[in-house]
């Protein structure tokens, strides 16, 4: 009787989340995989084409060019966020850990943008970047840097960089929090011994702090990679589904949405090629994240 009650209690805890995961994660993935093997006429399923949609997305024009362009933009987003967002987040965490003046206030302030809705962040920053009355250009003009004022979201050379900047501002509190949690687990005796040896702050960071927070860094790196290649909400809100201007902000998320569900200029839907792109993106993220996690875990042991 006791075993039966324990089994029922465990089932009540496990079954609901498993059902939710199966309904909202596994089922859409399996469905998309099935859609990718068929030709589609709008929302009407056509003939079975096997791998033709995958070949079209990767090798047939104009799909191949669009795929390559979006993929390269995702790589740029990932590279910049790894350096800027995670790098600054690490320095912020270290400053908070050392209890610099105002540390308690800044712990709240640095994480506040993370809890804001991405929709709110996107629309507010879109107003900030307005070339006529936006806060960014107004500030540049006020401090005598009129030559730097420009339509940040309206030209190909600055649009993607502006979106990455907004994303870094929005999420920089998350790596800061993860790094800070890792630093707080470092035994105080180790830091006291390092300071008694009169090691410099840079030496302490490189030889003690960084190796001991390697597990936290692994979490941050993997989540940054997944988030960079799943990027959709912010570019959709600030640049539109077409990745304006001239595709300079197009990423895989926008490309998939535009292909599968149509866009403002062409309402055609192509579930076949859209599903093929979604499956390719999912497999790429899953494989790279899996191998990279294994490598970083081994690296933690070496450090």
Coordinates of C-alpha atoms in Angstrom, one line a residue:
X1 CA 0.0 0.0 0.0
X2 CA 2.9 2.4 0.9
X3 CA 4.6 1.5 -2.4
X4 CA 1.4 2.2 -4.4
X5 CA 0.9 5.6 -2.7
X6 CA 4.5 6.5 -3.4
X7 CA 4.2 5.4 -7.0
X8 CA 1.0 7.5 -7.5
X9 CA 2.7 10.5 -5.9
X10 CA 5.7 10.2 -8.2
X11 CA 3.4 9.8 -11.2
X12 CA 1.4 12.9 -10.3
X13 CA 4.7 14.9 -10.2
X14 CA 6.2 13.5 -13.4
X15 CA 3.2 12.9 -15.7
X16 CA 1.9 16.5 -16.1
X17 CA 5.3 18.1 -17.1
X18 CA 6.0 15.1 -19.4
X19 CA 2.6 15.6 -21.1
X20 CA 3.2 19.4 -21.5
X21 CA 6.7 18.7 -22.9
X22 CA 5.2 16.1 -25.4
X23 CA 2.4 18.4 -26.4
X24 CA 4.3 21.6 -26.9
X25 CA 7.8 20.4 -27.8
X26 CA 7.9 16.9 -29.1
X27 CA 4.7 17.0 -31.1
X28 CA 5.6 20.2 -33.0
X29 CA 9.0 18.8 -33.8
X30 CA 7.7 15.5 -35.1
X31 CA 4.9 17.3 -37.0
X32 CA 7.4 19.7 -38.7
X33 CA 9.6 16.7 -39.6
X34 CA 6.6 15.1 -41.3
X35 CA 5.6 18.3 -43.1
X36 CA 9.1 18.7 -44.5
X37 CA 8.8 15.5 -46.6
X38 CA 5.7 16.8 -48.6
X39 CA 5.0 19.4 -51.2
X40 CA 2.6 22.1 -50.1
X41 CA 0.2 24.3 -52.0
X42 CA -0.5 26.9 -49.4
X43 CA -2.1 25.0 -46.5
X44 CA -3.0 22.0 -48.7
X45 CA -0.6 19.0 -48.4
X46 CA 0.6 17.7 -51.7
X47 CA 2.8 14.8 -52.9
X48 CA 5.5 13.1 -50.9
X49 CA 8.8 14.5 -52.1
X50 CA 11.2 12.9 -49.5
X51 CA 14.3 15.1 -49.2
X52 CA 13.6 17.6 -52.0
X53 CA 12.6 20.4 -49.6
X54 CA 15.9 20.0 -47.7
X55 CA 17.9 20.1 -51.0
X56 CA 16.0 23.2 -52.1
X57 CA 16.6 25.1 -48.8
X58 CA 20.3 24.3 -48.9
X59 CA 21.3 24.3 -52.5
X60 CA 18.6 25.7 -54.9
X61 CA 18.2 29.4 -55.5
X62 CA 16.9 31.7 -54.2
X63 CA 16.5 29.6 -51.1
X64 CA 20.3 28.9 -50.8
X65 CA 21.2 32.5 -50.8
X66 CA 18.6 33.4 -48.2
X67 CA 19.6 30.5 -46.0
X68 CA 23.3 31.5 -46.2
X69 CA 22.6 35.1 -45.5
X70 CA 20.4 34.4 -42.5
X71 CA 22.9 31.8 -41.1
X72 CA 25.8 34.3 -41.4
X73 CA 23.8 36.9 -39.5
X74 CA 23.1 34.4 -36.7
X75 CA 26.9 33.7 -36.5
X76 CA 27.6 37.4 -36.3
X77 CA 25.0 37.7 -33.5
X78 CA 26.5 34.8 -31.6
X79 CA 30.1 36.1 -31.9
X80 CA 29.3 39.6 -30.8
X81 CA 27.1 38.5 -27.9
X82 CA 29.7 36.1 -26.7
X83 CA 32.3 38.9 -26.5
X84 CA 30.2 41.9 -25.6
X85 CA 27.3 40.6 -23.6
X86 CA 29.1 37.8 -21.8
X87 CA 32.3 39.7 -21.4
X88 CA 30.7 42.8 -19.8
X89 CA 28.4 40.5 -17.8
X90 CA 31.5 38.8 -16.3
X91 CA 33.1 42.2 -15.4
X92 CA 29.8 43.3 -13.8
X93 CA 29.5 40.1 -11.8
X94 CA 33.1 40.5 -10.6
X95 CA 32.4 44.1 -9.5
X96 CA 29.3 43.0 -7.7
X97 CA 31.1 40.1 -6.1
X98 CA 33.8 42.5 -4.7
X99 CA 31.0 44.6 -3.1
X100 CA 31.9 47.8 -4.8
X101 CA 30.0 50.9 -3.7
X102 CA 26.3 50.6 -4.5
X103 CA 26.6 46.8 -5.1
X104 CA 23.2 46.0 -3.7
X105 CA 21.4 48.6 -5.9
X106 CA 23.3 47.5 -9.0
X107 CA 22.4 43.8 -8.4
X108 CA 18.8 44.8 -8.9
X109 CA 19.4 47.4 -11.6
X110 CA 21.5 45.1 -13.8
X111 CA 18.9 42.4 -13.8
X112 CA 15.8 44.6 -14.2
X113 CA 15.9 44.7 -18.1
X114 CA 15.8 40.9 -18.1
X115 CA 12.3 40.8 -16.6
X116 CA 11.0 43.3 -19.1
X117 CA 8.9 41.9 -22.0
X118 CA 10.9 41.6 -25.3
X119 CA 8.0 43.4 -27.0
X120 CA 8.2 46.4 -24.7
X121 CA 12.0 46.5 -25.1
X122 CA 11.8 46.3 -28.9
X123 CA 9.2 49.1 -29.3
X124 CA 10.9 51.4 -26.7
X125 CA 14.3 51.0 -28.4
X126 CA 12.8 51.4 -31.8
X127 CA 11.6 54.9 -30.6
X128 CA 15.1 55.5 -29.1
X129 CA 16.7 54.8 -32.6
X130 CA 14.2 57.1 -34.5
X131 CA 16.3 59.3 -36.7
X132 CA 14.2 62.4 -36.1
X133 CA 13.2 62.5 -32.4
X134 CA 14.9 59.4 -31.0
X135 CA 16.9 59.6 -27.7
X136 CA 20.1 58.2 -29.3
X137 CA 20.4 60.9 -32.0
X138 CA 19.2 63.6 -29.7
X139 CA 21.9 62.7 -27.1
X140 CA 24.6 62.7 -29.8
X141 CA 23.5 66.1 -31.0
X142 CA 23.4 67.5 -27.4
X143 CA 27.0 66.5 -26.8
X144 CA 28.3 67.9 -30.1
X145 CA 28.5 64.6 -32.0
X146 CA 26.1 65.6 -34.8
X147 CA 28.1 63.7 -37.4
X148 CA 27.4 60.4 -35.7
X149 CA 23.6 60.9 -35.7
X150 CA 22.1 58.6 -38.4
X151 CA 19.1 56.3 -39.2
X152 CA 20.4 53.4 -37.1
X153 CA 17.6 51.0 -38.2
X154 CA 17.3 52.3 -41.7
X155 CA 20.7 51.5 -43.2
X156 CA 22.3 48.1 -43.7
X157 CA 25.6 49.1 -42.1
X158 CA 24.1 49.8 -38.7
X159 CA 20.8 47.9 -38.4
X160 CA 22.1 44.5 -37.3
X161 CA 24.6 46.1 -34.9
X162 CA 21.8 48.2 -33.3
X163 CA 19.7 45.1 -32.8
X164 CA 22.6 43.2 -31.2
X165 CA 23.2 46.2 -28.9
X166 CA 19.6 46.2 -27.7
X167 CA 19.7 42.4 -27.2
X168 CA 22.9 42.7 -25.1
X169 CA 21.3 45.5 -23.0
X170 CA 18.2 43.4 -22.5
X171 CA 19.9 40.2 -21.4
X172 CA 23.2 41.3 -19.9
X173 CA 21.8 40.7 -16.4
X174 CA 21.4 37.0 -17.0
X175 CA 25.1 36.1 -17.5
X176 CA 26.0 38.5 -14.7
X177 CA 23.7 36.6 -12.4
X178 CA 25.1 33.2 -13.4
X179 CA 28.7 34.4 -13.1
X180 CA 27.9 36.0 -9.7
X181 CA 26.4 32.8 -8.4
X182 CA 29.6 30.9 -9.5
X183 CA 31.8 33.4 -7.8
X184 CA 29.9 33.3 -4.6
X185 CA 30.7 29.5 -4.4
X186 CA 34.5 30.2 -4.4
X187 CA 35.8 29.5 -0.9
X188 CA 37.0 32.6 0.9
X189 CA 40.2 30.9 2.0
X190 CA 41.4 30.6 -1.6
X191 CA 41.0 34.3 -2.2
X192 CA 42.6 35.2 1.1
X193 CA 45.6 33.1 0.2
X194 CA 45.9 34.7 -3.2
X195 CA 45.8 38.2 -1.7
X196 CA 48.4 37.2 0.9
X197 CA 50.7 36.3 -2.0
X198 CA 50.1 39.8 -3.4
X199 CA 48.7 38.6 -6.7
X200 CA 47.3 41.3 -8.9
X201 CA 43.6 41.4 -9.7
X202 CA 44.2 40.3 -13.2
X203 CA 46.2 37.3 -12.0
X204 CA 43.5 36.4 -9.6
X205 CA 40.9 36.6 -12.3
X206 CA 42.9 34.5 -14.7
X207 CA 44.3 31.8 -12.4
X208 CA 41.7 31.5 -9.7
X209 CA 38.3 33.0 -10.5
X210 CA 37.9 32.0 -14.1
X211 CA 38.8 28.3 -13.6
X212 CA 36.5 28.0 -10.6
X213 CA 33.5 29.4 -12.4
X214 CA 34.0 27.2 -15.4
X215 CA 30.7 25.4 -14.9
X216 CA 28.9 28.8 -14.9
X217 CA 30.7 29.8 -18.0
X218 CA 29.5 26.5 -19.7
X219 CA 25.9 27.3 -19.0
X220 CA 26.3 30.9 -20.3
X221 CA 28.1 29.8 -23.5
X222 CA 25.6 27.1 -24.4
X223 CA 22.5 29.3 -23.7
X224 CA 24.1 32.2 -25.6
X225 CA 24.6 29.8 -28.6
X226 CA 21.0 28.5 -28.5
X227 CA 19.5 32.0 -28.0
X228 CA 21.6 33.4 -30.9
X229 CA 20.4 30.8 -33.4
X230 CA 16.8 31.0 -32.0
X231 CA 16.7 34.8 -32.4
X232 CA 13.3 35.9 -33.5
X233 CA 11.3 38.2 -31.3
X234 CA 13.6 41.3 -31.2
X235 CA 14.4 41.4 -34.9
X236 CA 10.7 40.7 -35.8
X237 CA 9.6 43.7 -33.6
X238 CA 12.3 46.2 -34.6
X239 CA 13.1 45.2 -38.2
X240 CA 10.0 43.3 -39.5
X241 CA 9.6 39.9 -40.9
X242 CA 11.5 40.8 -44.1
X243 CA 14.7 41.5 -42.1
X244 CA 14.8 45.1 -43.3
X245 CA 16.6 47.0 -44.6
X246 CA 17.5 44.9 -47.6
X247 CA 17.8 41.7 -45.6
X248 CA 20.6 43.0 -43.4
X249 CA 18.9 41.9 -40.2
X250 CA 17.5 38.6 -41.6
X251 CA 18.1 35.6 -39.3
X252 CA 17.0 32.0 -39.4
X253 CA 14.0 32.6 -37.2
X254 CA 12.6 35.4 -39.5
X255 CA 13.5 33.4 -42.6
X256 CA 11.6 30.3 -41.3
X257 CA 8.5 32.4 -40.3
X258 CA 8.5 34.2 -43.7
X259 CA 8.8 31.0 -45.6
X260 CA 6.3 29.0 -43.7
X261 CA 3.6 31.6 -43.1
X262 CA 4.2 34.3 -45.7
X263 CA 5.1 38.0 -45.3
X264 CA 3.5 41.4 -45.8
X265 CA 4.5 41.6 -49.5
X266 CA 3.6 38.0 -50.5
X267 CA 1.0 36.1 -48.5
X268 CA 2.1 32.7 -49.9
X269 CA 2.7 29.9 -47.4
X270 CA 5.2 27.2 -47.9
X271 CA 5.0 24.7 -45.1
X272 CA 7.3 22.2 -46.8
X273 CA 10.3 24.4 -47.2
X274 CA 9.6 26.2 -43.9
X275 CA 9.4 22.9 -42.0
X276 CA 12.6 21.7 -43.7
X277 CA 14.4 24.9 -42.6
X278 CA 13.0 24.4 -39.0
X279 CA 14.3 20.8 -38.9
X280 CA 17.7 21.8 -40.2
X281 CA 18.0 24.6 -37.7
X282 CA 16.9 22.3 -34.8
X283 CA 19.4 19.6 -35.7
X284 CA 22.2 22.1 -36.1
X285 CA 21.5 23.6 -32.7
X286 CA 21.1 20.3 -31.0
X287 CA 24.2 18.7 -32.5
X288 CA 26.5 21.7 -32.0
X289 CA 25.2 22.4 -28.5
X290 CA 25.6 18.7 -27.5
X291 CA 29.2 18.4 -28.8
X292 CA 30.2 21.8 -27.3
X293 CA 28.7 20.9 -23.9
X294 CA 30.8 17.7 -23.8
X295 CA 33.9 19.7 -24.8
X296 CA 33.3 22.4 -22.2
X297 CA 32.7 19.8 -19.5
X298 CA 36.0 18.2 -20.3
X299 CA 37.6 21.6 -20.2
X300 CA 36.2 22.3 -16.7
X301 CA 38.1 19.2 -15.5
X302 CA 41.3 20.4 -17.1
X303 CA 41.0 23.8 -15.5

